[in-house]
Amino acid sequence: HEIAILDWWIRVGAPVGKPMSALEAPAKILEAAAKLVPPAELQARADAKAEAEAKAQAEAEAKKKKLEEAVAQVSGAFPNALNFVSQESGDLTFTAVSMRKEFGDEDLAKLVPVAAGLAELEIGATSVSDAGAEHLREMLALRRLKLNETGITDAALEVVVGLQKLEYLNLVGTAVTDEGIKKLESLPKLKKLYLWRSKVTKEGAAALNESLPECEINLGWE
C-alpha cells in the first residue's frame, strides 16, 4: 500500500502541502492511505516490542539462575548431554543419542531436577519403558519429545497427554496402537507426529487427523 501511494504521488507531479482530496486521489489510493500507521503508533509498537524482549531476556536469565545447581548436577551424570537451547534461552535440551541402550528408566529419573526447564528431550533408541515414562509427568515445558525405538506402549501415552506444550512427538518403532494415539487428541499444539513401524494403522492415523487437522502425521508410507 505504501508503494501504491508513492507511485500515484509521483505520477501526479509529487506535489507538497496539498491534501489528497484536493488532488482528487482515486478510491484505491485513499484506501491505501487508510492503512498507513502514524509515526507515534509505530514508535509505541517499537517501544512495546523492546520492552517485551527485555522482559523475556530477564525471565530467561532468572530461569537459568534458578536451574544452575540442578544443571550442574545432571551434567555431572551425563556429560555433554544437557545444554541450553541457545545462549539467550533459559530452555534446556537433553539428548541420549550417545548412550543408546545404556540409558534406561533410572537414568530418566535423574533428569527430574531439571524437568521444569526441559523443552526438548531426545531419548530415542534407549531402554526407556512405560515405567520410566512416568517421569515425563514432571516435564511440562516439553515442546519436542523423541521416544522412537523405545519400549513404551499405549500406557506411556497416558503421561504424554499431560504435556500440553508438545509440538513434536516421535513414536517410530514403538508398540503404540490406534487406541493409544486417540489420547493425543488432547494435545492442542501438536504439529508433527511420527508413527511408522508402530502398530498404528492408516485408519487410526486418519481418525486422529480429524481431531488434530493441523498436525502432520507421518506413517512412513509416502
mmCIF file of C-alpha atoms in Angstrom:
data_model
loop_
_atom_site.group_PDB
_atom_site.id
_atom_site.type_symbol
_atom_site.label_atom_id
_atom_site.label_comp_id
_atom_site.label_asym_id
_atom_site.label_seq_id
_atom_site.Cartn_x
_atom_site.Cartn_y
_atom_site.Cartn_z
ATOM 1 C CA HIS A 1 0.000 0.000 0.000
ATOM 2 C CA GLU A 2 2.919 2.381 0.652
ATOM 3 C CA ILE A 3 4.366 1.687 -2.807
ATOM 4 C CA ALA A 4 0.979 2.314 -4.391
ATOM 5 C CA ILE A 5 0.756 5.732 -2.704
ATOM 6 C CA LEU A 6 4.296 6.718 -3.739
ATOM 7 C CA ASP A 7 3.687 5.617 -7.307
ATOM 8 C CA TRP A 8 0.484 7.690 -7.519
ATOM 9 C CA TRP A 9 2.138 10.709 -5.860
ATOM 10 C CA ILE A 10 4.991 10.697 -8.381
ATOM 11 C CA ARG A 11 2.567 10.332 -11.286
ATOM 12 C CA VAL A 12 0.626 13.457 -10.200
ATOM 13 C CA GLY A 13 3.812 15.513 -10.018
ATOM 14 C CA ALA A 14 4.980 14.874 -6.447
ATOM 15 C CA PRO A 15 3.068 17.872 -5.009
ATOM 16 C CA VAL A 16 3.883 19.082 -1.485
ATOM 17 C CA GLY A 17 1.473 20.525 1.054
ATOM 18 C CA LYS A 18 -1.731 19.510 -0.701
ATOM 19 C CA PRO A 19 -4.315 17.115 0.784
ATOM 20 C CA MET A 20 -5.308 14.057 -1.185
ATOM 21 C CA SER A 21 -8.828 15.401 -1.564
ATOM 22 C CA ALA A 22 -7.506 18.434 -3.454
ATOM 23 C CA LEU A 23 -5.508 16.144 -5.715
ATOM 24 C CA GLU A 24 -8.601 14.022 -6.391
ATOM 25 C CA ALA A 25 -6.927 10.829 -5.265
ATOM 26 C CA PRO A 26 -8.782 7.736 -6.502
ATOM 27 C CA ALA A 27 -10.584 5.444 -4.063
ATOM 28 C CA LYS A 28 -7.850 2.747 -4.129
ATOM 29 C CA ILE A 29 -5.237 5.335 -3.089
ATOM 30 C CA LEU A 30 -7.445 6.624 -0.282
ATOM 31 C CA GLU A 31 -7.879 3.015 0.892
ATOM 32 C CA ALA A 32 -4.111 2.556 0.791
ATOM 33 C CA ALA A 33 -3.604 5.758 2.797
ATOM 34 C CA ALA A 34 -6.006 4.481 5.443
ATOM 35 C CA LYS A 35 -3.584 1.596 6.072
ATOM 36 C CA LEU A 36 -0.679 3.905 6.940
ATOM 37 C CA VAL A 37 0.402 3.787 10.576
ATOM 38 C CA PRO A 38 1.070 7.158 12.266
ATOM 39 C CA PRO A 39 4.688 7.685 13.457
ATOM 40 C CA ALA A 40 3.568 7.889 17.086
ATOM 41 C CA GLU A 41 1.931 4.476 16.845
ATOM 42 C CA LEU A 42 4.976 2.994 15.099
ATOM 43 C CA GLN A 43 7.140 4.268 17.950
ATOM 44 C CA ALA A 44 4.729 2.861 20.514
ATOM 45 C CA ARG A 45 4.883 -0.531 18.812
ATOM 46 C CA ALA A 46 8.684 -0.431 18.740
ATOM 47 C CA ASP A 47 8.804 0.517 22.426
ATOM 48 C CA ALA A 48 6.394 -2.300 23.326
ATOM 49 C CA LYS A 49 8.469 -4.801 21.341
ATOM 50 C CA ALA A 50 11.687 -3.678 23.034
ATOM 51 C CA GLU A 51 10.030 -3.907 26.440
ATOM 52 C CA ALA A 52 8.727 -7.415 25.703
ATOM 53 C CA GLU A 53 12.159 -8.554 24.521
ATOM 54 C CA ALA A 54 13.825 -7.132 27.612
ATOM 55 C CA LYS A 55 11.269 -8.862 29.827
ATOM 56 C CA ALA A 56 11.753 -12.179 28.021
ATOM 57 C CA GLN A 57 15.523 -11.898 28.382
ATOM 58 C CA ALA A 58 15.225 -11.113 32.092
ATOM 59 C CA GLU A 59 12.933 -14.117 32.577
ATOM 60 C CA ALA A 60 15.368 -16.362 30.683
ATOM 61 C CA GLU A 61 18.268 -15.190 32.860
ATOM 62 C CA ALA A 62 16.229 -15.753 36.016
ATOM 63 C CA LYS A 63 15.283 -19.229 34.813
ATOM 64 C CA LYS A 64 18.927 -20.071 34.101
ATOM 65 C CA LYS A 65 19.961 -18.843 37.525
ATOM 66 C CA LYS A 66 17.307 -20.943 39.215
ATOM 67 C CA LEU A 67 18.404 -24.059 37.320
ATOM 68 C CA GLU A 68 22.166 -23.599 37.755
ATOM 69 C CA GLU A 69 22.620 -26.091 40.580
ATOM 70 C CA ALA A 70 20.350 -28.714 39.018
ATOM 71 C CA VAL A 71 22.013 -28.336 35.610
ATOM 72 C CA ALA A 72 25.424 -28.873 37.181
ATOM 73 C CA GLN A 73 24.121 -31.976 38.965
ATOM 74 C CA VAL A 74 22.631 -33.538 35.836
ATOM 75 C CA SER A 75 25.594 -32.542 33.637
ATOM 76 C CA GLY A 76 27.867 -34.364 36.058
ATOM 77 C CA ALA A 77 25.912 -37.575 35.486
ATOM 78 C CA PHE A 78 25.565 -37.073 31.727
ATOM 79 C CA PRO A 79 28.478 -35.008 30.325
ATOM 80 C CA ASN A 80 27.653 -33.056 27.133
ATOM 81 C CA ALA A 81 24.070 -34.380 27.035
ATOM 82 C CA LEU A 82 22.342 -31.414 28.667
ATOM 83 C CA ASN A 83 22.540 -27.919 27.182
ATOM 84 C CA PHE A 84 20.592 -24.697 26.924
ATOM 85 C CA VAL A 85 18.746 -24.358 23.603
ATOM 86 C CA SER A 86 20.707 -21.143 22.947
ATOM 87 C CA GLN A 87 22.790 -18.587 24.833
ATOM 88 C CA GLU A 88 19.751 -16.324 25.098
ATOM 89 C CA SER A 89 17.345 -19.059 26.199
ATOM 90 C CA GLY A 90 16.535 -20.457 29.614
ATOM 91 C CA ASP A 91 15.159 -23.635 28.000
ATOM 92 C CA LEU A 92 17.084 -26.903 28.129
ATOM 93 C CA THR A 93 17.626 -29.699 25.651
ATOM 94 C CA PHE A 94 18.777 -33.228 26.551
ATOM 95 C CA THR A 95 19.916 -35.972 24.196
ATOM 96 C CA ALA A 96 20.810 -39.575 24.984
ATOM 97 C CA VAL A 97 21.946 -40.251 21.415
ATOM 98 C CA SER A 98 25.460 -41.253 22.519
ATOM 99 C CA MET A 99 24.202 -43.573 25.269
ATOM 100 C CA ARG A 100 21.521 -45.511 23.425
ATOM 101 C CA LYS A 101 20.533 -48.711 25.284
ATOM 102 C CA GLU A 102 22.760 -47.804 28.229
ATOM 103 C CA PHE A 103 20.211 -45.108 29.092
ATOM 104 C CA GLY A 104 17.185 -46.511 30.908
ATOM 105 C CA ASP A 105 14.329 -45.745 33.280
ATOM 106 C CA GLU A 106 16.596 -44.995 36.249
ATOM 107 C CA ASP A 107 18.594 -42.569 34.134
ATOM 108 C CA LEU A 108 15.453 -40.727 33.036
ATOM 109 C CA ALA A 109 14.610 -40.277 36.711
ATOM 110 C CA LYS A 110 17.893 -38.386 37.141
ATOM 111 C CA LEU A 111 16.547 -35.629 34.866
ATOM 112 C CA VAL A 112 13.723 -34.719 37.267
ATOM 113 C CA PRO A 113 15.769 -31.921 38.935
ATOM 114 C CA VAL A 114 15.845 -30.047 35.592
ATOM 115 C CA ALA A 115 12.364 -31.132 34.499
ATOM 116 C CA ALA A 116 10.900 -27.622 34.700
ATOM 117 C CA GLY A 117 13.445 -26.306 32.200
ATOM 118 C CA LEU A 118 13.404 -29.113 29.627
ATOM 119 C CA ALA A 119 11.972 -28.018 26.274
ATOM 120 C CA GLU A 120 13.482 -30.793 24.140
ATOM 121 C CA LEU A 121 14.091 -34.409 25.140
ATOM 122 C CA GLU A 122 15.684 -36.971 22.823
ATOM 123 C CA ILE A 123 15.699 -40.442 24.338
ATOM 124 C CA GLY A 124 15.088 -42.486 21.192
ATOM 125 C CA ALA A 125 16.720 -45.921 20.836
ATOM 126 C CA THR A 126 17.198 -46.154 24.611
ATOM 127 C CA SER A 127 15.960 -48.731 27.130
ATOM 128 C CA VAL A 128 13.215 -46.460 28.462
ATOM 129 C CA SER A 129 9.920 -48.257 29.138
ATOM 130 C CA ASP A 130 6.442 -47.335 30.353
ATOM 131 C CA ALA A 131 7.758 -47.311 33.910
ATOM 132 C CA GLY A 132 10.378 -44.702 33.086
ATOM 133 C CA ALA A 133 7.930 -42.643 31.080
ATOM 134 C CA GLU A 134 6.215 -41.801 34.366
ATOM 135 C CA HIS A 135 8.993 -39.275 34.974
ATOM 136 C CA LEU A 136 7.773 -37.275 31.981
ATOM 137 C CA ARG A 137 4.934 -36.007 34.179
ATOM 138 C CA GLU A 138 7.385 -33.512 35.655
ATOM 139 C CA MET A 139 8.466 -32.153 32.250
ATOM 140 C CA LEU A 140 5.551 -29.869 31.480
ATOM 141 C CA ALA A 141 7.616 -27.436 29.383
ATOM 142 C CA LEU A 142 8.471 -30.048 26.725
ATOM 143 C CA ARG A 143 7.866 -28.956 23.137
ATOM 144 C CA ARG A 144 9.814 -31.746 21.380
ATOM 145 C CA LEU A 145 9.910 -35.369 22.532
ATOM 146 C CA LYS A 146 11.597 -38.329 20.841
ATOM 147 C CA LEU A 147 10.567 -41.735 22.182
ATOM 148 C CA ASN A 148 11.289 -43.687 18.997
ATOM 149 C CA GLU A 149 12.668 -47.227 19.257
ATOM 150 C CA THR A 150 11.951 -47.426 22.994
ATOM 151 C CA GLY A 151 9.935 -49.975 24.960
ATOM 152 C CA ILE A 152 6.937 -47.739 25.507
ATOM 153 C CA THR A 153 3.345 -48.786 24.802
ATOM 154 C CA ASP A 154 -0.048 -47.086 24.953
ATOM 155 C CA ALA A 155 0.400 -46.840 28.728
ATOM 156 C CA ALA A 156 3.101 -44.186 28.298
ATOM 157 C CA LEU A 157 0.729 -42.049 26.264
ATOM 158 C CA GLU A 158 -1.364 -41.589 29.406
ATOM 159 C CA VAL A 159 1.544 -39.481 30.628
ATOM 160 C CA VAL A 160 2.350 -37.820 27.293
ATOM 161 C CA VAL A 161 -1.132 -36.299 27.052
ATOM 162 C CA GLY A 162 -0.291 -34.165 30.058
ATOM 163 C CA LEU A 163 2.444 -32.375 28.105
ATOM 164 C CA GLN A 164 0.204 -29.622 26.780
ATOM 165 C CA LYS A 165 3.025 -27.612 25.147
ATOM 166 C CA LEU A 166 4.146 -30.551 22.999
ATOM 167 C CA GLU A 167 4.591 -29.648 19.302
ATOM 168 C CA TYR A 168 6.684 -32.578 18.051
ATOM 169 C CA LEU A 169 6.404 -36.264 19.003
ATOM 170 C CA ASN A 170 8.347 -39.209 17.585
ATOM 171 C CA LEU A 171 6.899 -42.674 18.307
ATOM 172 C CA VAL A 172 8.581 -44.541 15.442
ATOM 173 C CA GLY A 173 9.252 -48.214 16.135
ATOM 174 C CA THR A 174 7.201 -48.377 19.334
ATOM 175 C CA ALA A 175 4.244 -50.576 20.320
ATOM 176 C CA VAL A 176 1.653 -47.786 20.384
ATOM 177 C CA THR A 177 -1.684 -48.611 18.747
ATOM 178 C CA ASP A 178 -4.714 -46.905 17.223
ATOM 179 C CA GLU A 179 -6.421 -46.998 20.602
ATOM 180 C CA GLY A 180 -3.447 -45.424 22.305
ATOM 181 C CA ILE A 181 -2.958 -42.476 19.961
ATOM 182 C CA LYS A 182 -6.594 -41.450 20.478
ATOM 183 C CA LYS A 183 -5.340 -39.972 23.735
ATOM 184 C CA LEU A 184 -3.230 -37.490 21.773
ATOM 185 C CA GLU A 185 -6.382 -35.664 20.684
ATOM 186 C CA SER A 186 -5.990 -33.504 23.784
ATOM 187 C CA LEU A 187 -2.622 -32.061 22.663
ATOM 188 C CA PRO A 188 -3.712 -28.769 21.027
ATOM 189 C CA LYS A 189 -0.232 -27.631 19.935
ATOM 190 C CA LEU A 190 0.921 -30.907 18.356
ATOM 191 C CA LYS A 191 2.128 -30.192 14.808
ATOM 192 C CA LYS A 192 4.285 -33.205 13.898
ATOM 193 C CA LEU A 193 3.746 -36.854 14.830
ATOM 194 C CA TYR A 194 5.878 -39.741 13.531
ATOM 195 C CA LEU A 195 4.419 -43.243 13.719
ATOM 196 C CA TRP A 196 5.966 -45.544 11.143
ATOM 197 C CA ARG A 197 6.884 -49.076 12.255
ATOM 198 C CA SER A 198 4.455 -48.750 15.152
ATOM 199 C CA LYS A 199 1.157 -50.638 15.486
ATOM 200 C CA VAL A 200 -0.848 -47.657 14.270
ATOM 201 C CA THR A 201 -2.861 -48.205 11.068
ATOM 202 C CA LYS A 202 -3.783 -45.781 8.292
ATOM 203 C CA GLU A 203 -7.299 -45.750 9.655
ATOM 204 C CA GLY A 204 -6.139 -44.900 13.162
ATOM 205 C CA ALA A 205 -3.918 -42.083 11.905
ATOM 206 C CA ALA A 206 -6.751 -40.689 9.768
ATOM 207 C CA ALA A 207 -9.110 -40.690 12.751
ATOM 208 C CA LEU A 208 -6.590 -38.748 14.840
ATOM 209 C CA ASN A 209 -6.048 -36.291 11.996
ATOM 210 C CA GLU A 210 -9.736 -35.429 12.062
ATOM 211 C CA SER A 211 -9.343 -34.281 15.654
ATOM 212 C CA LEU A 212 -5.956 -32.624 15.002
ATOM 213 C CA PRO A 213 -6.264 -31.265 11.437
ATOM 214 C CA GLU A 214 -3.171 -29.068 11.768
ATOM 215 C CA CYS A 215 -0.958 -31.965 12.842
ATOM 216 C CA GLU A 216 1.233 -33.638 10.209
ATOM 217 C CA ILE A 217 1.029 -37.382 10.890
ATOM 218 C CA ASN A 218 3.758 -39.389 9.181
ATOM 219 C CA LEU A 219 3.362 -43.161 8.798
ATOM 220 C CA GLY A 220 6.379 -43.508 6.521
ATOM 221 C CA TRP A 221 4.377 -44.833 3.570
ATOM 222 C CA GLU A 222 4.689 -41.815 1.308
#
